[in-house]
Coordinates of C-alpha atoms in Angstrom, one line a residue:
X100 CA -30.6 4.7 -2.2
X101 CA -31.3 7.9 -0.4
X102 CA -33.7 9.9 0.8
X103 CA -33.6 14.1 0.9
X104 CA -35.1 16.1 3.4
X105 CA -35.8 19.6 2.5
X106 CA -32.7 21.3 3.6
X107 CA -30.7 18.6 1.6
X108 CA -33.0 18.7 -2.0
X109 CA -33.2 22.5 -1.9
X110 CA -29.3 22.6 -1.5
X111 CA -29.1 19.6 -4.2
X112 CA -31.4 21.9 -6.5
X113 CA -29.4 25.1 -6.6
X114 CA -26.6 23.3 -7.4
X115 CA -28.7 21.6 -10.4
X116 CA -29.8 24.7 -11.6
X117 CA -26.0 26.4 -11.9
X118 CA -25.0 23.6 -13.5
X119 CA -27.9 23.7 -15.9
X120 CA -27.6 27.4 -16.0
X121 CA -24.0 27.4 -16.9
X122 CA -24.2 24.2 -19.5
X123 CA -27.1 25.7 -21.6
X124 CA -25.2 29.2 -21.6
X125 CA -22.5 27.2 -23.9
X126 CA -24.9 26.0 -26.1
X127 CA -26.4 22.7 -25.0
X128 CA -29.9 21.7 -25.1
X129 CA -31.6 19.6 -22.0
X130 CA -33.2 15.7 -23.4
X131 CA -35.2 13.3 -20.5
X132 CA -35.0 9.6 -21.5
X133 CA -36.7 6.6 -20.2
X134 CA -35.2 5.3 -16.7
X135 CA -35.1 1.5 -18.4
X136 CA -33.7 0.7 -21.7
X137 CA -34.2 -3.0 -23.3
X138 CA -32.1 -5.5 -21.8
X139 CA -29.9 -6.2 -24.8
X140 CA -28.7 -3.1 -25.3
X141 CA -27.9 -2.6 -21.3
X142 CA -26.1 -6.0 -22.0
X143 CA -24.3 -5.3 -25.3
X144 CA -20.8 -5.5 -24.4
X145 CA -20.4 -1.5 -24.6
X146 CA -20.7 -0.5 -20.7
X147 CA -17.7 -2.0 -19.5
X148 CA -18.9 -3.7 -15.7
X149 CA -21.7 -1.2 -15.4
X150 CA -23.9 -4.1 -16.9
X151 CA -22.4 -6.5 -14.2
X152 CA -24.2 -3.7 -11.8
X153 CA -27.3 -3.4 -13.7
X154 CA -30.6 -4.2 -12.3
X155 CA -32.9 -6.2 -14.2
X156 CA -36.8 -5.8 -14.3
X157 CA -38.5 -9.3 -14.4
X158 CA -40.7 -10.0 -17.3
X159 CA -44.3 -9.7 -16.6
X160 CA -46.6 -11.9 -16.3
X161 CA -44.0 -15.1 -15.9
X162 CA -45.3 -17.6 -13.1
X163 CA -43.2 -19.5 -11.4
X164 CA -42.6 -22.8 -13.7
X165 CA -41.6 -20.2 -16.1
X166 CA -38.9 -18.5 -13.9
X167 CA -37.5 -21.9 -12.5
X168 CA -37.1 -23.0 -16.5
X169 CA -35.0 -19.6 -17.2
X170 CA -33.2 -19.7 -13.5
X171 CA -29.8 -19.8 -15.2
X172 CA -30.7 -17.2 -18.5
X173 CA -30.7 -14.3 -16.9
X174 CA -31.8 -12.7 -20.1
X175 CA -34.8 -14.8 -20.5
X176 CA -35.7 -13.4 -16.9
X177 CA -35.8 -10.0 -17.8
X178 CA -36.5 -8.3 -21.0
X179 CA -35.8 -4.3 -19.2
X180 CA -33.3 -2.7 -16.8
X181 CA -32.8 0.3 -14.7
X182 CA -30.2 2.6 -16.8
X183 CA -27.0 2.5 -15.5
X184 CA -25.5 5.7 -17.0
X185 CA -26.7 8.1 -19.6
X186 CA -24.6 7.2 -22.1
X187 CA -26.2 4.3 -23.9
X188 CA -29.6 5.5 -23.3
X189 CA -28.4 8.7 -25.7
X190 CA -27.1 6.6 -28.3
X191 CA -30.4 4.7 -28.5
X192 CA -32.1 8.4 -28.4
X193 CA -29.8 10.0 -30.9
X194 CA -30.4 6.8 -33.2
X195 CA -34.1 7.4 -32.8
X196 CA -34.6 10.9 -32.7
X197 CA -31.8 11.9 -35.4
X198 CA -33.9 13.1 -38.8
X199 CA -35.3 15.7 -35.7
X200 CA -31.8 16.8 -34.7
X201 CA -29.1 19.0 -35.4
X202 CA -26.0 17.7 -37.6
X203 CA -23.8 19.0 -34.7
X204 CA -26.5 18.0 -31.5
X205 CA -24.9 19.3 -27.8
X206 CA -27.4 17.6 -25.0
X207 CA -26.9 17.8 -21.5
X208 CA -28.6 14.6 -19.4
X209 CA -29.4 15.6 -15.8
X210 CA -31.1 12.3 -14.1
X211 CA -31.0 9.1 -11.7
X212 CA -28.8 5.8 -12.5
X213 CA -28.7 2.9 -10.9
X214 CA -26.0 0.4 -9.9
X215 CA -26.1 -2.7 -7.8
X216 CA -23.0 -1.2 -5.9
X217 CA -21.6 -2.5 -2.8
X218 CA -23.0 1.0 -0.6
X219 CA -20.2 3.1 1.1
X220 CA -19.4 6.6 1.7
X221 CA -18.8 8.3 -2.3
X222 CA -21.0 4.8 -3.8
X223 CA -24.8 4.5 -3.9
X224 CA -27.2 2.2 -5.8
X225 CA -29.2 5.4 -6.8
X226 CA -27.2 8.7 -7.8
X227 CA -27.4 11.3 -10.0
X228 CA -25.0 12.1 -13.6
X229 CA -25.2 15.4 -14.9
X230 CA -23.8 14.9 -18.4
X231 CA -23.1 16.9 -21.5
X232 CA -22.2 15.3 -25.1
X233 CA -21.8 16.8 -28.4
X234 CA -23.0 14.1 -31.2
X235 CA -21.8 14.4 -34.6
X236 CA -18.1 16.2 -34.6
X237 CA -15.2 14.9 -35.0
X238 CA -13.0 17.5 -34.3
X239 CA -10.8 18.8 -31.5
X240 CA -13.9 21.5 -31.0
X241 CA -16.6 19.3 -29.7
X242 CA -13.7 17.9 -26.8
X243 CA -12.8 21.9 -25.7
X244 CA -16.4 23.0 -25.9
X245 CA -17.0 19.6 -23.2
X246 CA -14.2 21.0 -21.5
X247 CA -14.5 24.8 -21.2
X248 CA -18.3 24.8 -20.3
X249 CA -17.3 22.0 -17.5
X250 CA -14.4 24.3 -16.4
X251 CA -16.9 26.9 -16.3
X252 CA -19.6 25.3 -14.1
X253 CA -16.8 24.7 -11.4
X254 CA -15.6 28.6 -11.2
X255 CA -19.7 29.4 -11.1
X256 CA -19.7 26.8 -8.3
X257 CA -17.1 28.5 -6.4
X258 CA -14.6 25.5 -6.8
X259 CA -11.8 27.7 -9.0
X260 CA -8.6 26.0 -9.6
X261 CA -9.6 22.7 -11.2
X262 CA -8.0 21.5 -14.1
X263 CA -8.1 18.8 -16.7
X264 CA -6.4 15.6 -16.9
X265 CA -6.0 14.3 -20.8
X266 CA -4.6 11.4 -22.6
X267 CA -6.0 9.5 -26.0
X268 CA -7.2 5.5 -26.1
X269 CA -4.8 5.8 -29.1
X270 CA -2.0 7.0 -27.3
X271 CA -2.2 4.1 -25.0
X272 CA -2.6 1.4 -27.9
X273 CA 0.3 2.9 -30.1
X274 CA 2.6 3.2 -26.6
X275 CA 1.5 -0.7 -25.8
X276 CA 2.4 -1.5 -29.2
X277 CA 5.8 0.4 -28.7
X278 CA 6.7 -1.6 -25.8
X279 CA 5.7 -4.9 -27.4
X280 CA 2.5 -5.9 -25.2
X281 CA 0.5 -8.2 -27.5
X282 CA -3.3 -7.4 -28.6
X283 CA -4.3 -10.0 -25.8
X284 CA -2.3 -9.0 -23.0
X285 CA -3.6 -5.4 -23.4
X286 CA -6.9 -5.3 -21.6
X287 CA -5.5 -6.6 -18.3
X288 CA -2.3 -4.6 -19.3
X289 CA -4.2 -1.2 -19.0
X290 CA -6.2 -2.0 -15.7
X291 CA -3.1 -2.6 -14.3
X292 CA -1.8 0.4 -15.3
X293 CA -5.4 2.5 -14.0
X294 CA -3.8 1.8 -10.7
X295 CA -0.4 3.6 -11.1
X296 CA -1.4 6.5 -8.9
X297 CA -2.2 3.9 -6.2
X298 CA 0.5 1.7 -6.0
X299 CA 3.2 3.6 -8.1
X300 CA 5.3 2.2 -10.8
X301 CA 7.3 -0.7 -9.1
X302 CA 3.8 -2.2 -8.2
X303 CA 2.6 -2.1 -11.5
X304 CA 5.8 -3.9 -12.9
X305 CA 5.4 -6.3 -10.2
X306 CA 1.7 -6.1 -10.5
X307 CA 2.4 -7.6 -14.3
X308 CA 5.0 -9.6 -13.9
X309 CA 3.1 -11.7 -11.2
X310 CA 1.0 -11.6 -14.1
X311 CA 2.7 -13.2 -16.7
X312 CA 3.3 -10.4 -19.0
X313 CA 5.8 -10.4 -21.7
X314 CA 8.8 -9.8 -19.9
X315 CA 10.5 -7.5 -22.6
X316 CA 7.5 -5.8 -22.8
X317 CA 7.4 -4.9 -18.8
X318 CA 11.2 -4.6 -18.7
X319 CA 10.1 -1.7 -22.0
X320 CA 7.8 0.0 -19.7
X321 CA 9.4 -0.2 -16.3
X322 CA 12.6 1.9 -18.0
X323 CA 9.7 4.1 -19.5
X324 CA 8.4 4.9 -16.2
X325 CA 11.6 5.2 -14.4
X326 CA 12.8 7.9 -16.7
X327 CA 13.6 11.3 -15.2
X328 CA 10.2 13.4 -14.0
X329 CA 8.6 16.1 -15.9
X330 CA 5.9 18.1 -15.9
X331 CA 5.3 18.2 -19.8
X332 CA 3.2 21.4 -20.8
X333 CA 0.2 21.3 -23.2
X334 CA 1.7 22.0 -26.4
X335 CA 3.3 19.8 -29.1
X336 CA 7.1 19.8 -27.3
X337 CA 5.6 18.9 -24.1
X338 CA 3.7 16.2 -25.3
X339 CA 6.4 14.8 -27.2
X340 CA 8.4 14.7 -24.7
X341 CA 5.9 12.5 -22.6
X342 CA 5.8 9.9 -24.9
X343 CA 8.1 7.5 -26.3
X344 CA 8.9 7.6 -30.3
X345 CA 6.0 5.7 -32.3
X346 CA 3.1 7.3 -31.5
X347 CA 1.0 8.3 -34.4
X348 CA 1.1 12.3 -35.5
X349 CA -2.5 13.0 -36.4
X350 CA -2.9 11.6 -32.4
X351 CA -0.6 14.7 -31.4
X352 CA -1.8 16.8 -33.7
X353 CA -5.8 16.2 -32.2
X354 CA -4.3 16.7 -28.9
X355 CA -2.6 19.6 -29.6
X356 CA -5.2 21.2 -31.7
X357 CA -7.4 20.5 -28.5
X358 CA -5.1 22.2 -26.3
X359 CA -4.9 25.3 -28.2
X360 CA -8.7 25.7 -28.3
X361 CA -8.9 25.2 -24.3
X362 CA -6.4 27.8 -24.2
X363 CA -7.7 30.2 -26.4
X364 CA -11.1 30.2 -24.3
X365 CA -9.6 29.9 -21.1
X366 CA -6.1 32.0 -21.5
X367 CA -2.7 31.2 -21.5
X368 CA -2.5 29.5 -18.4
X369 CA -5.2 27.0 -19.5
X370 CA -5.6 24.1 -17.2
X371 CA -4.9 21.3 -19.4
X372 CA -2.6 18.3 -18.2
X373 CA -1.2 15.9 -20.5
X374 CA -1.2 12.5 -18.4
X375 CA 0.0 9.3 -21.0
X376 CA -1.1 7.1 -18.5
X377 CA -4.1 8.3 -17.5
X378 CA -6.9 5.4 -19.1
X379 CA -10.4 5.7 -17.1
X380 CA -12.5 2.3 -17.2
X381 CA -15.1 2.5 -20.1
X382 CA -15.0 0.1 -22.7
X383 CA -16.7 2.2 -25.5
X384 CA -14.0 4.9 -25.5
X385 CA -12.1 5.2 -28.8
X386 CA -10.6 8.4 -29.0
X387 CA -9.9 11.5 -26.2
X388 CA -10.3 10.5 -22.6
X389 CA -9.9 13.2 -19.8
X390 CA -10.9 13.7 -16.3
X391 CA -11.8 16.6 -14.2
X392 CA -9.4 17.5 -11.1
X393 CA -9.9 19.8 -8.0
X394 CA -6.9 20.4 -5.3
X395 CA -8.8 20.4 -3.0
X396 CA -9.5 16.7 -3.3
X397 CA -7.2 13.5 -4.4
X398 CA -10.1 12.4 -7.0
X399 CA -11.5 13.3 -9.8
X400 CA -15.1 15.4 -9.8
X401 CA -16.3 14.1 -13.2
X402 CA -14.7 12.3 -16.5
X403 CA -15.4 11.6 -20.3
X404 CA -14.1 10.8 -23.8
X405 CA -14.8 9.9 -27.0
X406 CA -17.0 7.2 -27.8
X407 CA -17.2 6.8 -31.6
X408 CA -18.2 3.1 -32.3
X409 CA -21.1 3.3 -30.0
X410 CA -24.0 5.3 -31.8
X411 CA -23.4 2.7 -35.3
X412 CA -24.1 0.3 -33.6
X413 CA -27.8 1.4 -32.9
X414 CA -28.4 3.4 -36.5
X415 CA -25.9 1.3 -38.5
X416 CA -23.5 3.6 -40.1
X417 CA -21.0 5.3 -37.8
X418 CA -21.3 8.8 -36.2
X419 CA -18.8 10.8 -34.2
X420 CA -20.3 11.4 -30.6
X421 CA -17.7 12.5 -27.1
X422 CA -18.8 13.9 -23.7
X423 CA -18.2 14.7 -19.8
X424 CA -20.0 13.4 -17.0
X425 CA -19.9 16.3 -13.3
X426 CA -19.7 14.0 -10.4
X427 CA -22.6 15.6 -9.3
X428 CA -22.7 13.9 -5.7
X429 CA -18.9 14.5 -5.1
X430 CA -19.1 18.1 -5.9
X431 CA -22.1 18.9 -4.0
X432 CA -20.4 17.1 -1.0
X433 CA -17.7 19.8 -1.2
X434 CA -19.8 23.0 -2.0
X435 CA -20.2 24.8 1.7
X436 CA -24.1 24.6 3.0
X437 CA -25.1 28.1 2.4
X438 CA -28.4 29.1 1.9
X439 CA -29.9 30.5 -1.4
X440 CA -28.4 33.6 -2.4
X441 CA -30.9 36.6 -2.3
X442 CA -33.8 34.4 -1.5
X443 CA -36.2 35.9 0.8
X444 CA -37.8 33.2 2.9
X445 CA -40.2 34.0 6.0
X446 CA -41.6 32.4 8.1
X447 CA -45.3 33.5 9.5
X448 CA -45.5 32.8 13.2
X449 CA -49.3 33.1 14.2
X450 CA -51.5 32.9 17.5
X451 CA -54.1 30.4 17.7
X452 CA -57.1 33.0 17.6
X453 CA -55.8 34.1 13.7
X454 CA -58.2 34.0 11.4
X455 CA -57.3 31.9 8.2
X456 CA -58.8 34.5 5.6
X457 CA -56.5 37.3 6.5
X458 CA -53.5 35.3 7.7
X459 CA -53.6 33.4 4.3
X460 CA -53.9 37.0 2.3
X461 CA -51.0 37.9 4.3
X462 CA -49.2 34.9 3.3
X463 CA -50.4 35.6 -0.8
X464 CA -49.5 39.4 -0.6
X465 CA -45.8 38.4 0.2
X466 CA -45.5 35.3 -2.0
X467 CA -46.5 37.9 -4.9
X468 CA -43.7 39.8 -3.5
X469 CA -41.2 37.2 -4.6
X470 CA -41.0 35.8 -1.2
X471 CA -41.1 31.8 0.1
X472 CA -43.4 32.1 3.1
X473 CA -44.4 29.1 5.4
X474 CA -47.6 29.7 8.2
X475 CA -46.6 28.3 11.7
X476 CA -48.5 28.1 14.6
X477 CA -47.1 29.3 18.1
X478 CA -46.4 26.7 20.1
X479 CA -44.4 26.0 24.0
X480 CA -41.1 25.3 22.3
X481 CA -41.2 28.1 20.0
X482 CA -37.1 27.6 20.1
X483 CA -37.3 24.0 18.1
X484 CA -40.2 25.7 15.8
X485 CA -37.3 28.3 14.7
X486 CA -34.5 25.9 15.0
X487 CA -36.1 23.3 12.8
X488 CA -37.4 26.5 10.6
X489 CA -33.6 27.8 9.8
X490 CA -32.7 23.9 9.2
X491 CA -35.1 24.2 6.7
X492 CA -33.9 27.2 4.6
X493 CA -35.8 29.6 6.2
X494 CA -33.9 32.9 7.0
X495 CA -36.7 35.5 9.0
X496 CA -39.8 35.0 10.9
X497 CA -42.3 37.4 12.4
X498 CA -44.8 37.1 14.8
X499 CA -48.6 37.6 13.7
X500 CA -52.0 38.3 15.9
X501 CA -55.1 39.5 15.6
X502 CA -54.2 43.0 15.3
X503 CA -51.0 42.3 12.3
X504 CA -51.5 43.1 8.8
X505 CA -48.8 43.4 6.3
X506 CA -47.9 46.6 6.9
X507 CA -47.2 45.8 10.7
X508 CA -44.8 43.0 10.1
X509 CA -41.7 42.8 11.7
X510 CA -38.8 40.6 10.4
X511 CA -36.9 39.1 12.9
X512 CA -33.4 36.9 11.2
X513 CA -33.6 33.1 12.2
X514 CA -29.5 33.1 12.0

């Protein structure tokens, strides 16, 4: 967990506000939701091992015979925990709030999680999600409108070139069942398969035959990933083509259909990537699964899917629901430091023998002005006054005594 000093949070904050600029522009609408959510539903099998990182808040008022009795329940420790994503704490909402929604709802989530993660450089305990979901459409729509507006915050961002990684939860099932992995086997089957990009495909038929796996099975999809290289395109031929014969057609058809949305938004050249074996870690997805790429990095900037089963089982009858979480602290890591543009920030550099009615006037005639004015007073090291002054944001100064008034001012840059 982190702190921010000024420089840092205002830097943080323009990037929030494009992203929130450029996701509201498409159509979504802004929701806050409690940082804890009930301890059962943090714990309800849906977050994958997110809930192995959740922390719990202790129930109140338990003294210590009570905690010693519950020492090996952790759920009759706690009764709350921190949110660990914004997923579930939407469903909960949407369940909730629904007879006050829209029939198609579009939110976008922009707040703090918190994991009990192991802390390294990319990993913290706190972070922020910026998320964007579109509850209550089961069509290919609500997965292009996810991904063009997300396509769109990265061009507003500066980071142009990014594309789209995309595969189905179905597609992997129906090419498992192809290859003659049974039900069981799957699970492990497809986190060994997450780490194909890592350790490439003779380490993930080793990686599975170390395993035990059915051995027909791995020899199935060892020839399967040995066959010739391709880049497929986007359309029905190209994905096809990926695949081995079995998979269902109304799969294909959702991902084509998807494909042809992107591209109708986007243009021709839409940057959509059919990957088969691309499977991201969430247990809750059902449906579309996709993640965000950038060349100028070798990891994805942000991720979804579709998560269908999850809302029904907080209102009790189903309800189609998908989104796309912008790895917010990954992309601000690669966004240049610039300073706001067209922000005129000033700093007021005054003599000791200033008096505070006019020097504060001063300061309120250029704030009306649109301007972000900070009062200094002169000091020896007036170099580390300006120095810590640019750090800060600020971009001119001027000098003010007894004799300045706002006419008189004279900007001086702090570059």
């Amino acid at each position: 967990m982190r702190d921010f000093l000024p420089a840092d949070k205002a830097r943080r904050e323009r990037v929030l506000a494009v992203i929130r600029e450029r996701y509201r522009a498409h159509g979504f609408d802004e929701i806050e939701t409690p940082v804890m959510e009930d301890y059962d539903r943090l714990h309800a099998g849906i977050g994958g091992d997110n809930e192995k990182l959740s922390f719990s808040i202790l129930k109140r008022g338990m003294d210590a015979e009570g905690i010693r009795a519950a020492a090996d329940d952790p759920a009759a420790l706690a009764d709350l925990g921190l949110r660990y994503d914004l997923t579930v704490p939407l469903a909960r909402f949407y369940a909730t709030n629904r007879a006050q929604l829209p029939t198609v709802f579009r939110a976008i989530q922009m707040a703090p999680v918190w994991r009990a993660e192991r802390p390294q450089k990319g990993r913290y305990r706190q972070f922020l999600q910026c998320d964007i979901d579109v509850i209550g459409d089961a069509t290919a729509r609500a997965e292009a409108e996810l991904m063009i507006a997300s396509l769109d915050v990265l061009d507003a961002l500066g980071l142009t070139g990014g594309s789209i990684r995309v595969n189905d939860r179905r597609v992997l099932d129906a090419m498992l069942d192809v290859f003659g992995f049974a039900p069981e086997e799957r699970p492990g089957v497809l986190i060994t398969i997450d780490k194909l990009d890592k350790v490439g495909p003779s380490g993930v038929v080793a990686e599975l035959r170390g395993r035990g796996a059915d051995e027909g099975a791995v020899d199935a999809l060892s020839a399967y990933l040995d066959r010739p290289a391709a880049s497929p395109t986007f359309d029905e031929v190209g994905i096809r083509a990926a695949l081995p014969d079995g998979i269902p057609d109304e799969v294909i058809t959702h991902l084509v259909a998807l494909g042809d949305t992107v591209a109708a938004a986007r243009g021709a050249d839409a940057p959509l990537v059919f990957d088969p074996f691309l499977v991201r870690g969430m247990g809750y997805y059902t449906g579309t699964i996709f993640e965000l790429a950038h060349p100028s990095v070798d990891y994805s900037l942000g991720g979804g899917g579709r998560y269908d089963g999850m809302i029904g089982r907080f209102l009790g009858q189903q309800v189609p629901a998908v989104g796309f979480s912008i790895g917010f602290e990954r992309i601000v890591d690669l966004l240049p430091d610039t300073d706001a543009e067209g922000e005129r920030s000033v700093v007021l550099v005054h003599d000791r023998d200033v008096a505070l009615a006019p020097l504060l006037a001063m300061k309120a005639h250029l704030v009306a002005e649109g301007a972000r004015v900070r009062i200094e007073q002169r000091v020896k090291n007036m170099k580390a006054l300006l120095e810590r002054s640019a750090a800060d944001g600020y971009t001119s100064f001027a000098s003010v005594d007894t004799e300045t008034t706002v006419d008189t001012l004279e900007f001086k840059s702090l570059a």
